[in-house]
Coordinates of C-alpha atoms and ligand atoms in Angstrom, one line a residue:
M22 CA -28.8 10.3 16.0
K23 CA -29.7 10.6 12.3
Y24 CA -31.6 7.3 12.0
K25 CA -33.3 7.3 15.3
S26 CA -36.8 6.6 13.8
I27 CA -35.5 3.4 12.0
I28 CA -33.4 2.3 15.0
E29 CA -36.4 2.6 17.3
K30 CA -38.2 0.0 15.1
M31 CA -35.4 -2.5 15.4
T32 CA -35.3 -5.4 17.8
L33 CA -32.2 -5.8 19.9
E34 CA -31.2 -8.8 17.8
E35 CA -31.6 -6.9 14.6
K36 CA -29.4 -4.1 15.8
A37 CA -26.7 -6.6 17.0
S38 CA -26.9 -8.4 13.7
L39 CA -25.8 -5.4 11.7
M40 CA -22.6 -5.2 13.7
S41 CA -20.9 -8.1 11.8
G42 CA -20.7 -9.0 8.1
K43 CA -23.1 -11.3 6.2
N44 CA -20.1 -13.0 4.6
G45 CA -16.5 -12.1 3.7
W46 CA -17.4 -8.8 2.0
E47 CA -21.0 -7.8 2.6
T48 CA -22.9 -6.1 5.4
K49 CA -26.2 -7.5 6.5
A50 CA -29.6 -6.2 5.3
I51 CA -32.8 -5.9 7.2
K52 CA -35.4 -6.1 4.5
R53 CA -38.5 -5.2 6.5
L54 CA -36.9 -1.9 7.4
G55 CA -35.6 -1.2 3.9
I56 CA -31.9 -1.5 5.1
P57 CA -29.8 -2.7 2.2
S58 CA -26.6 -4.6 2.4
I59 CA -23.4 -3.0 0.9
F60 CA -20.4 -4.6 -0.6
L61 CA -16.8 -3.8 0.6
S62 CA -13.7 -4.6 -1.5
D63 CA -10.0 -4.0 -1.4
G64 CA -8.1 -2.0 -2.2
P65 CA -5.6 0.6 -2.8
T66 CA -3.8 -0.6 -5.9
G67 CA -7.0 -1.2 -7.8
L68 CA -10.3 -2.9 -7.1
R69 CA -10.2 -6.4 -5.9
K70 CA -13.7 -7.7 -6.0
Q71 CA -13.5 -11.4 -5.5
A72 CA -15.4 -13.5 -8.0
G73 CA -15.7 -16.7 -6.0
P74 CA -15.4 -17.5 -2.3
S75 CA -13.7 -14.8 -0.3
D76 CA -10.3 -14.9 1.4
Q77 CA -8.2 -12.1 2.8
L78 CA -5.0 -12.8 1.0
G79 CA -6.0 -12.5 -2.6
L80 CA -5.7 -16.3 -3.1
N81 CA -9.0 -16.6 -5.0
D82 CA -9.2 -14.7 -8.2
S83 CA -11.0 -11.4 -8.5
L84 CA -12.7 -9.7 -11.3
P85 CA -10.5 -7.8 -13.8
A86 CA -9.6 -4.3 -12.7
T87 CA -7.1 -1.6 -13.6
C88 CA -3.9 -2.1 -11.6
L89 CA -2.6 1.3 -10.7
P90 CA 0.8 2.1 -9.4
T91 CA 0.9 1.0 -5.8
V92 CA 0.4 3.6 -3.1
A93 CA 4.2 3.5 -2.4
A94 CA 4.8 4.4 -6.1
V95 CA 2.2 7.1 -6.2
A96 CA 3.7 8.6 -3.0
N97 CA 6.9 9.3 -5.1
S98 CA 4.9 11.7 -7.2
W99 CA 4.5 13.9 -4.1
D100 CA 1.4 15.1 -6.0
P101 CA -2.0 14.8 -4.3
E102 CA -3.6 15.2 -7.7
V103 CA -2.0 11.9 -8.8
G104 CA -3.4 10.3 -5.7
A105 CA -6.8 11.7 -6.3
Q106 CA -6.8 10.5 -9.9
A107 CA -5.7 7.0 -8.9
G108 CA -8.5 7.1 -6.3
A109 CA -11.1 8.2 -8.8
I110 CA -10.2 5.3 -11.1
I111 CA -10.6 2.8 -8.2
G112 CA -13.8 4.5 -7.1
S113 CA -15.3 4.4 -10.6
E114 CA -14.5 0.7 -11.0
A115 CA -15.9 0.0 -7.6
K116 CA -19.1 1.8 -8.6
A117 CA -19.2 -0.1 -11.9
R118 CA -18.9 -3.4 -10.0
N119 CA -21.5 -2.6 -7.3
V120 CA -19.0 -2.0 -4.6
S121 CA -19.9 0.6 -2.0
M122 CA -16.7 0.8 0.0
V123 CA -13.1 0.6 -1.0
L124 CA -10.8 -0.7 1.7
G125 CA -8.0 1.7 1.3
P126 CA -5.7 3.6 1.1
G127 CA -3.3 2.3 3.8
L128 CA -1.0 4.9 5.3
N129 CA 0.9 3.3 8.1
I130 CA 4.3 4.9 8.6
K131 CA 7.3 3.1 7.2
R132 CA 8.9 2.8 10.5
N133 CA 11.4 0.2 9.2
P134 CA 12.1 -0.6 5.6
L135 CA 11.7 -4.4 6.2
C136 CA 7.9 -4.1 6.8
G137 CA 6.4 -6.5 4.4
R138 CA 3.6 -4.2 3.5
N139 CA 5.6 -1.0 2.9
F140 CA 4.7 -1.2 -0.8
E141 CA 1.1 -0.5 0.2
Y142 CA 1.9 2.5 2.4
V143 CA 2.9 6.0 1.6
S144 CA 5.9 7.2 3.4
E145 CA 8.1 7.5 6.5
D146 CA 6.8 11.0 6.8
P147 CA 3.4 11.7 8.4
Y148 CA 2.7 14.9 6.5
L149 CA 3.2 13.3 3.1
A150 CA 1.3 10.2 4.2
G151 CA -1.6 12.3 5.3
K152 CA -1.7 14.5 2.3
M153 CA -1.5 11.6 -0.2
A154 CA -4.0 9.5 1.7
A155 CA -6.5 12.4 1.9
S156 CA -6.2 12.8 -1.9
Y157 CA -6.9 9.1 -2.5
V158 CA -10.0 9.4 -0.2
R159 CA -11.2 12.4 -2.2
G160 CA -10.7 10.6 -5.4
I161 CA -12.5 7.4 -4.3
Q162 CA -15.4 9.3 -2.7
S163 CA -15.8 11.6 -5.7
Q164 CA -17.3 8.5 -7.4
G165 CA -20.0 8.1 -4.8
V166 CA -18.1 5.2 -3.1
A167 CA -16.9 5.2 0.5
S168 CA -13.2 5.0 1.3
C169 CA -11.9 3.2 4.4
I170 CA -8.4 4.4 5.5
K171 CA -6.3 1.7 7.2
H172 CA -4.8 0.3 9.4
F173 CA -5.5 2.5 12.5
A174 CA -2.9 2.4 14.0
L175 CA 0.7 1.5 14.7
N176 CA 0.6 -1.6 12.5
N177 CA 4.2 -1.3 11.4
Q178 CA 5.3 -4.9 11.2
E179 CA 3.7 -7.9 9.7
Y180 CA 5.3 -10.4 12.1
K181 CA 2.7 -11.4 14.7
R182 CA 0.5 -8.6 13.3
M183 CA -2.6 -10.0 15.1
S184 CA -1.1 -10.2 18.5
I185 CA 1.8 -7.8 18.8
D186 CA 1.5 -4.9 21.2
S187 CA 3.0 -1.7 19.9
V188 CA 4.5 0.1 22.9
V189 CA 4.9 3.7 22.1
D190 CA 5.1 7.0 24.0
E191 CA 2.3 9.5 23.4
R192 CA 4.4 12.2 21.7
T193 CA 5.9 9.7 19.2
M194 CA 2.5 8.2 18.6
R195 CA 0.8 11.5 17.9
E196 CA 3.6 13.2 15.9
I197 CA 4.7 10.3 13.8
Y198 CA 2.1 7.5 13.7
L199 CA -1.2 9.4 14.0
T200 CA -0.6 12.7 12.2
G201 CA -1.1 11.2 8.8
F202 CA -4.4 9.7 9.9
E203 CA -5.4 13.0 11.3
I204 CA -4.8 14.8 8.0
A205 CA -6.5 12.1 6.1
V206 CA -9.5 12.2 8.4
K207 CA -9.8 16.0 8.5
E208 CA -9.0 16.7 4.9
G209 CA -10.1 13.6 3.1
K210 CA -13.2 13.0 5.2
P211 CA -13.3 9.2 4.7
D212 CA -16.6 7.5 5.5
A213 CA -14.7 4.8 7.4
V214 CA -11.6 3.9 9.3
M215 CA -10.3 0.4 9.7
S216 CA -8.8 -0.5 13.0
S217 CA -5.7 -2.6 12.9
Y218 CA -4.9 -6.1 14.2
N219 CA -2.3 -5.1 16.8
S220 CA -2.6 -3.6 20.2
V221 CA -1.3 -0.2 21.2
N222 CA 0.0 0.1 24.7
G223 CA -1.8 -2.9 25.9
H224 CA -5.2 -2.6 24.3
F225 CA -6.2 -4.0 20.9
T226 CA -6.8 -1.0 18.7
N227 CA -10.4 -1.9 18.0
E228 CA -11.2 -1.6 21.7
N229 CA -8.7 1.1 22.5
P230 CA -10.7 4.1 24.0
H231 CA -7.7 6.4 23.8
L232 CA -7.3 5.8 20.1
L233 CA -10.9 5.3 18.9
L234 CA -12.7 7.8 21.3
D235 CA -10.3 10.4 22.7
I236 CA -8.3 10.9 19.6
L237 CA -10.3 9.8 16.5
R238 CA -13.7 11.1 17.7
D239 CA -13.0 13.8 20.2
D240 CA -9.8 15.3 19.0
W241 CA -10.3 14.9 15.3
G242 CA -14.1 15.0 15.1
F243 CA -14.4 11.8 13.0
G244 CA -18.1 11.1 12.4
G245 CA -17.8 8.0 10.2
M246 CA -17.8 4.3 11.0
V247 CA -15.0 2.1 12.2
V248 CA -14.7 -1.4 10.8
T249 CA -12.3 -4.0 12.1
D250 CA -9.6 -5.4 10.0
W251 CA -10.7 -8.8 8.7
G252 CA -10.7 -11.2 11.7
G253 CA -9.4 -8.4 13.9
D254 CA -12.0 -8.4 16.6
N255 CA -10.9 -9.5 20.0
D256 CA -13.8 -8.6 22.3
R257 CA -16.9 -7.6 20.5
V258 CA -18.6 -5.8 23.3
S259 CA -15.5 -3.7 24.1
G260 CA -15.4 -2.8 20.4
I261 CA -19.0 -1.5 20.5
E262 CA -18.0 0.5 23.6
C263 CA -15.4 2.1 21.4
L264 CA -17.9 2.8 18.6
N265 CA -16.8 0.2 16.2
S266 CA -19.8 -0.4 13.9
L267 CA -18.8 -3.4 11.9
E268 CA -16.8 -6.6 12.5
M269 CA -15.6 -8.3 9.4
P270 CA -16.0 -10.9 8.1
S271 CA -19.0 -12.8 9.2
T272 CA -18.9 -14.6 12.6
A273 CA -22.0 -16.7 11.8
G274 CA -23.8 -14.7 14.4
E275 CA -21.6 -15.7 17.3
T276 CA -20.5 -12.2 18.3
D277 CA -24.0 -10.8 17.6
R278 CA -25.2 -13.0 20.3
E279 CA -22.5 -11.7 22.6
I280 CA -23.7 -8.2 22.1
V281 CA -27.3 -9.2 22.8
Q282 CA -26.3 -11.0 26.0
A283 CA -24.2 -8.0 27.1
V284 CA -27.1 -5.7 26.7
K285 CA -29.4 -8.1 28.6
D286 CA -26.9 -8.4 31.4
G287 CA -26.5 -4.7 31.7
R288 CA -22.8 -4.8 30.7
L289 CA -23.5 -2.8 27.6
K290 CA -25.9 0.1 27.3
E291 CA -28.3 -0.3 24.4
E292 CA -27.8 3.4 23.6
R293 CA -24.2 2.6 22.8
L294 CA -25.2 -0.1 20.4
D295 CA -27.7 2.4 18.9
E296 CA -24.9 4.8 18.2
C297 CA -22.9 2.2 16.4
V298 CA -25.9 1.2 14.3
D299 CA -26.5 4.9 13.5
L300 CA -23.0 5.3 12.3
L301 CA -23.2 2.2 10.1
L302 CA -26.6 3.2 8.6
D303 CA -25.3 6.6 7.7
V304 CA -22.7 5.0 5.4
V305 CA -25.0 2.2 4.2
F306 CA -27.8 4.6 3.1
K307 CA -25.4 7.1 1.6
R308 CA -23.4 4.6 -0.4
A309 CA -25.8 1.9 -1.3
A310 CA -27.1 4.0 -4.1
A311 CA -23.6 4.0 -5.7
S312 CA -24.1 0.3 -6.4
K313 CA -27.4 -0.2 -8.1
K314 CA -26.4 -2.0 -11.3
E315 CA -23.2 -3.1 -12.9
T316 CA -21.9 -0.9 -15.7
P317 CA -19.1 -1.6 -18.2
I318 CA -15.6 -0.4 -17.5
D319 CA -13.4 1.2 -20.2
F320 CA -10.2 -0.7 -19.3
R321 CA -8.3 0.7 -22.3
A322 CA -9.0 4.3 -21.2
H323 CA -8.0 3.4 -17.6
F324 CA -4.8 1.8 -18.8
D325 CA -3.9 5.0 -20.5
K326 CA -4.7 6.9 -17.3
A327 CA -2.6 4.4 -15.2
C328 CA 0.3 5.0 -17.6
E329 CA 0.0 8.8 -17.3
L330 CA 0.0 8.4 -13.5
A331 CA 2.9 6.0 -13.5
K332 CA 5.1 8.5 -15.4
E333 CA 4.6 10.9 -12.4
C334 CA 5.9 8.3 -10.0
L335 CA 9.2 7.1 -11.5
V336 CA 12.3 8.4 -9.7
L337 CA 15.6 9.0 -11.5
L338 CA 18.2 8.3 -8.8
K339 CA 21.3 8.5 -10.9
N340 CA 22.2 9.7 -14.4
D341 CA 25.9 9.9 -14.9
K342 CA 27.3 10.9 -18.2
K343 CA 23.7 11.8 -19.1
V344 CA 23.0 8.3 -20.3
L345 CA 19.4 9.0 -20.2
P346 CA 17.3 9.9 -22.1
L347 CA 18.4 7.7 -24.9
N348 CA 18.7 9.1 -28.3
P349 CA 16.5 7.6 -31.0
A350 CA 18.1 4.6 -32.7
T351 CA 20.6 4.0 -29.9
K352 CA 21.6 0.4 -29.9
V353 CA 20.3 -1.1 -26.7
A354 CA 20.4 -4.6 -25.2
V355 CA 17.4 -5.3 -22.9
I356 CA 18.5 -7.5 -20.1
G357 CA 16.8 -8.8 -17.0
D358 CA 13.7 -10.9 -16.4
F359 CA 11.7 -8.0 -15.1
A360 CA 11.7 -6.4 -18.6
A361 CA 9.6 -9.2 -20.0
S362 CA 7.7 -10.3 -16.9
P363 CA 7.1 -7.0 -15.1
R364 CA 6.9 -6.8 -11.3
Y365 CA 4.2 -4.2 -11.0
Q366 CA 2.3 -4.8 -7.8
G367 CA 2.6 -6.4 -4.4
A368 CA 1.0 -9.5 -2.9
G369 CA -1.7 -10.1 -0.4
S370 CA -5.1 -8.5 0.0
S371 CA -4.2 -5.7 -2.4
V372 CA -3.6 -8.0 -5.3
V373 CA -5.4 -6.9 -8.4
H374 CA -6.4 -9.1 -11.3
A375 CA -5.0 -6.6 -13.8
A376 CA -7.1 -6.1 -16.8
L377 CA -4.3 -5.2 -19.2
V378 CA -0.6 -5.8 -18.4
T379 CA 2.1 -4.9 -20.8
N380 CA 5.9 -5.0 -20.4
A381 CA 8.7 -2.6 -20.9
L382 CA 10.4 -4.9 -23.4
D383 CA 7.5 -4.5 -25.9
W384 CA 7.3 -0.8 -25.4
I385 CA 11.0 -0.4 -25.8
G386 CA 10.7 -2.4 -29.0
R387 CA 8.2 0.1 -30.3
S388 CA 10.1 3.2 -29.2
G389 CA 12.4 3.8 -32.1
L390 CA 15.5 2.4 -30.3
D391 CA 17.6 -0.2 -32.0
V392 CA 17.0 -3.2 -29.8
V393 CA 19.7 -5.7 -30.4
G394 CA 18.0 -8.4 -28.3
Y395 CA 16.7 -9.4 -25.0
E396 CA 18.1 -11.8 -22.4
P397 CA 16.6 -12.6 -18.9
G398 CA 20.1 -12.7 -17.5
F399 CA 19.2 -14.3 -14.1
K400 CA 16.7 -16.6 -12.5
R401 CA 13.9 -14.5 -11.1
Y402 CA 13.5 -16.4 -7.9
G403 CA 17.2 -16.6 -7.1
G404 CA 20.0 -19.1 -7.6
K405 CA 23.0 -19.1 -9.9
D406 CA 22.6 -19.7 -13.6
R407 CA 25.9 -19.1 -15.4
R408 CA 24.4 -19.8 -18.8
L409 CA 21.8 -17.0 -18.4
A410 CA 24.5 -14.6 -17.3
R411 CA 26.8 -15.6 -20.1
K412 CA 24.2 -15.1 -22.8
A413 CA 23.4 -11.6 -21.4
V414 CA 27.1 -10.6 -21.5
K415 CA 27.3 -11.9 -25.0
L416 CA 24.3 -9.8 -26.1
A417 CA 25.7 -6.8 -24.3
S418 CA 28.7 -6.8 -26.7
K419 CA 26.4 -5.9 -29.6
A420 CA 24.9 -2.8 -27.9
D421 CA 26.0 0.7 -26.9
V422 CA 23.7 0.9 -23.9
L423 CA 22.5 -1.9 -21.6
L424 CA 19.0 -1.5 -20.2
V425 CA 19.0 -3.8 -17.2
F426 CA 15.8 -4.6 -15.4
L427 CA 16.3 -5.7 -11.8
G428 CA 14.1 -5.9 -8.7
L429 CA 12.5 -8.0 -6.0
D430 CA 10.4 -11.0 -6.9
E431 CA 6.8 -11.5 -6.0
F432 CA 7.6 -13.4 -2.8
S433 CA 9.8 -10.7 -1.3
E434 CA 7.2 -8.1 -0.6
V435 CA 4.1 -9.8 0.8
E436 CA 1.4 -8.9 3.3
G437 CA 1.8 -11.0 6.4
I438 CA 5.6 -11.4 6.1
D439 CA 8.3 -8.9 6.8
R440 CA 11.4 -9.0 4.6
R441 CA 14.5 -10.7 6.0
N442 CA 17.0 -8.2 4.8
L443 CA 17.3 -5.2 2.5
K444 CA 19.4 -6.8 -0.1
L445 CA 18.9 -7.3 -3.7
P446 CA 19.3 -11.0 -4.9
R447 CA 22.9 -12.0 -5.2
N448 CA 22.4 -13.4 -8.8
Q449 CA 21.3 -9.9 -9.9
L450 CA 24.3 -8.2 -8.4
E451 CA 26.6 -10.8 -10.0
L452 CA 25.0 -10.1 -13.3
I453 CA 25.5 -6.4 -13.0
E454 CA 29.1 -6.9 -12.1
A455 CA 29.7 -9.1 -15.2
L456 CA 27.9 -6.5 -17.4
R457 CA 30.0 -3.7 -15.9
K458 CA 33.1 -5.5 -17.2
T459 CA 31.9 -5.1 -20.8
G460 CA 32.5 -1.4 -20.5
K461 CA 29.1 -0.6 -21.9
K462 CA 26.9 2.1 -20.5
I463 CA 24.4 0.7 -18.1
A464 CA 21.0 2.1 -17.2
V465 CA 19.2 0.0 -14.5
V466 CA 15.5 0.0 -14.0
L467 CA 14.6 -1.1 -10.5
S468 CA 11.2 -2.6 -9.7
C469 CA 10.4 -3.0 -6.0
G470 CA 8.0 -1.3 -3.6
C471 CA 10.4 -0.5 -0.9
A472 CA 13.8 0.7 0.0
V473 CA 16.7 -1.7 -0.8
E474 CA 20.4 -1.6 -0.2
L475 CA 22.0 -0.5 -3.4
T476 CA 25.6 -1.4 -2.6
G477 CA 27.0 -3.5 -5.5
L478 CA 24.5 -1.9 -7.9
D479 CA 24.6 1.8 -7.6
E480 CA 28.3 2.1 -8.3
K481 CA 28.0 -0.2 -11.3
A482 CA 25.2 1.6 -13.0
D483 CA 25.5 4.8 -14.9
A484 CA 21.8 5.5 -14.6
L485 CA 19.3 4.2 -12.1
L486 CA 15.6 4.6 -12.5
Y487 CA 13.5 3.5 -9.6
A488 CA 10.2 2.3 -11.0
S489 CA 8.8 1.1 -7.7
L490 CA 5.8 -1.1 -8.4
S491 CA 4.3 1.0 -11.1
G492 CA 1.1 -0.8 -12.0
E493 CA -0.1 -2.5 -15.2
A494 CA 1.0 0.3 -17.4
G495 CA 4.4 0.7 -15.8
G496 CA 6.2 -0.9 -18.8
E497 CA 5.0 1.9 -21.1
A498 CA 5.8 4.6 -18.6
I499 CA 9.3 3.3 -18.1
A500 CA 9.9 3.1 -21.9
E501 CA 8.7 6.7 -22.3
I502 CA 11.0 7.9 -19.6
L503 CA 14.0 6.0 -20.9
C504 CA 13.4 7.6 -24.3
G505 CA 12.7 11.0 -23.0
K506 CA 9.1 11.1 -24.2
A507 CA 8.4 11.8 -20.6
V508 CA 10.5 13.5 -18.0
P509 CA 11.2 11.9 -14.7
S510 CA 9.9 14.0 -11.8
G511 CA 9.3 11.6 -8.9
K512 CA 11.1 12.1 -5.5
L513 CA 11.6 9.4 -3.0
A514 CA 9.0 9.2 -0.3
E515 CA 11.3 7.1 1.9
T516 CA 15.0 7.1 2.6
F517 CA 17.2 4.6 0.9
P518 CA 19.8 3.9 3.6
L519 CA 23.3 2.8 2.8
S520 CA 22.8 -0.3 4.8
Y521 CA 20.3 -1.9 7.1
D522 CA 22.9 -1.4 9.9
D523 CA 22.0 2.3 9.8
V524 CA 18.2 1.9 10.3
P525 CA 17.2 3.4 13.7
S526 CA 14.9 0.5 14.8
R527 CA 17.2 -2.3 13.4
K528 CA 18.0 -3.7 16.9
Y529 CA 14.5 -4.4 17.9
Y530 CA 12.5 -4.8 14.7
P531 CA 10.3 -6.6 14.4
G532 CA 9.1 -7.0 17.9
R533 CA 9.4 -10.8 18.4
E534 CA 7.7 -11.6 21.6
A535 CA 4.6 -9.9 22.9
T536 CA 5.7 -6.3 22.2
A537 CA 7.1 -4.1 19.5
E538 CA 8.9 -1.3 21.3
Y539 CA 9.2 2.0 19.5
R540 CA 12.4 2.8 21.3
E541 CA 13.7 5.1 18.6
G542 CA 10.8 7.5 19.4
P543 CA 10.1 10.1 16.8
Y544 CA 13.5 9.5 15.1
V545 CA 12.0 7.6 12.1
G546 CA 13.4 7.8 8.6
Y547 CA 15.1 11.1 7.7
R548 CA 14.3 12.6 11.1
Y549 CA 16.9 10.1 12.4
Y550 CA 19.5 10.2 9.6
A551 CA 19.4 14.0 9.4
S552 CA 19.5 14.6 13.1
K553 CA 22.3 12.1 13.6
G554 CA 24.3 13.1 10.5
I555 CA 24.2 9.6 9.1
K556 CA 25.0 9.3 5.4
V557 CA 22.4 7.6 3.3
R558 CA 22.4 6.3 -0.2
Y559 CA 19.5 8.4 -1.4
P560 CA 17.7 10.8 1.0
F561 CA 14.0 11.3 1.4
G562 CA 12.8 13.7 -1.2
F563 CA 15.6 12.8 -3.7
G564 CA 15.0 12.6 -7.4
L565 CA 16.6 13.9 -10.6
S566 CA 15.1 15.1 -13.8
Y567 CA 16.3 15.6 -17.4
T568 CA 16.0 19.3 -17.3
H569 CA 19.3 21.1 -17.0
F570 CA 19.2 24.5 -15.2
D571 CA 22.0 27.0 -15.7
Ligands
BGC618 C1 -5.8 -6.8 5.5 C2 -6.6 -5.5 5.1 C3 -7.7 -5.9 4.1 C4 -8.5 -7.0 4.6 C5 -9.6 -7.5 3.6 C6 -6.7 -7.9 5.9 O1 -6.0 -9.1 6.1 O2 -5.0 -6.5 6.6 O3 -5.8 -4.6 4.6 O4 -8.4 -4.8 3.7 O5 -7.7 -8.2 4.9 O6 -9.0 -8.1 2.6

């Protein structure tokens, strides 16, 4: 043990006290031994340091931060350097705000496209997930701040996420659901791993010796600390047995007392507790120094960086008749609510109070194109509005190219809730149908953080640019790509199936009762579609560019 001499000076109660948070975000300090407390904050899209009372779902506002493209968007760059740079921005803002540990990135496999948190995760492919997560970790930790990868493991549905038992065979678990974590642990060397809420094969992950001891520690050699997901402790003593060093948030001392009692009763060896304390202290002492005093953040510079990164993440899915890039002075009508009110991040614990948000409409206005006007075209949160659609069609008649901004609204992709279907809102599909009848060229920009069914849209659009959730600077990045100031180079990190009926786990996803059964085994994403010869709308890895090769 590294901190044996300090641990020897601690009382049993003091050791136990370190095993849970002081409040929602901080660890406890022991002043007499010079042990500081450190601050932990979400998250993977940008720093979410809450200003007021803490909550896990981003309900209370947090301090302004740079909102980067979501992890799902960054994954489309297939470029670990992009992940590392995103991580470095998050890490630098964490450091500037006295935060010692960033709770991210998340890298659960996109087992099913309906998972409500897919916008926060990397891919359906474990290798890509691991490589990108490792790069985020490197970036965050390059700033002297700890990274905590999450959610370990098999947390692939939001429905009943705190009680569901993921039932999976060993091969599938290791090949598909753990390989990404293994790469992230070995190559990224994160200081911390967050255990997930769910159980795996009958044991809550946080007290699952096979996951936390055999695999994470023994097989992979992880030497950092394990922290529970917030409120994700089930039996504190079993967690300590599995070398979990921190339960978050505070339990007002209740579980600390359980630990003390277990040691006194002889149910828990004090040496085991010492090991957990040692693992925690290692991170606390290493990272507390990162957070000495607050320093200013150059949000303007970080916005520019976020824009640079966003440009790497956009995926050109279709470009018939070479509609894109647009020639200067092309007459364009900008249509669709998302052009003016961008959808640029997901919802839940990853929500960032974006320091500077701009929209594509403004950037298109400044791009040299001849903008004949803007119309929202549809109601953002669904429902028919013929007047809006009519006005959009009328505007379309004045333009040569229609730039149509579609996507999912803020309530469609949310932590804690899985999506009900893969469809785009009907009012948006009706609008595109009406616009198609004008005979004008149509370029659609699609903003959502997950795969959607494109039937009814794909065949009506001449060009389709998948913006994913591209962060606060996404509007500028989109405008630059549309005008050819930047070249699209993103490739899908997940399959876009033709229909939800083709998804391998569709018949038993999400697990509704006690268990989520991974009956499809390793046939997740393209592994299934390719093996079974099932046609998809856009395959994993797909993405066009403007460059033409002869
Ligand atoms: C989420 C984690 C997050 C934590 C703290 C939990 O509900 O699952 O991803 O880091 O809250 O906000």
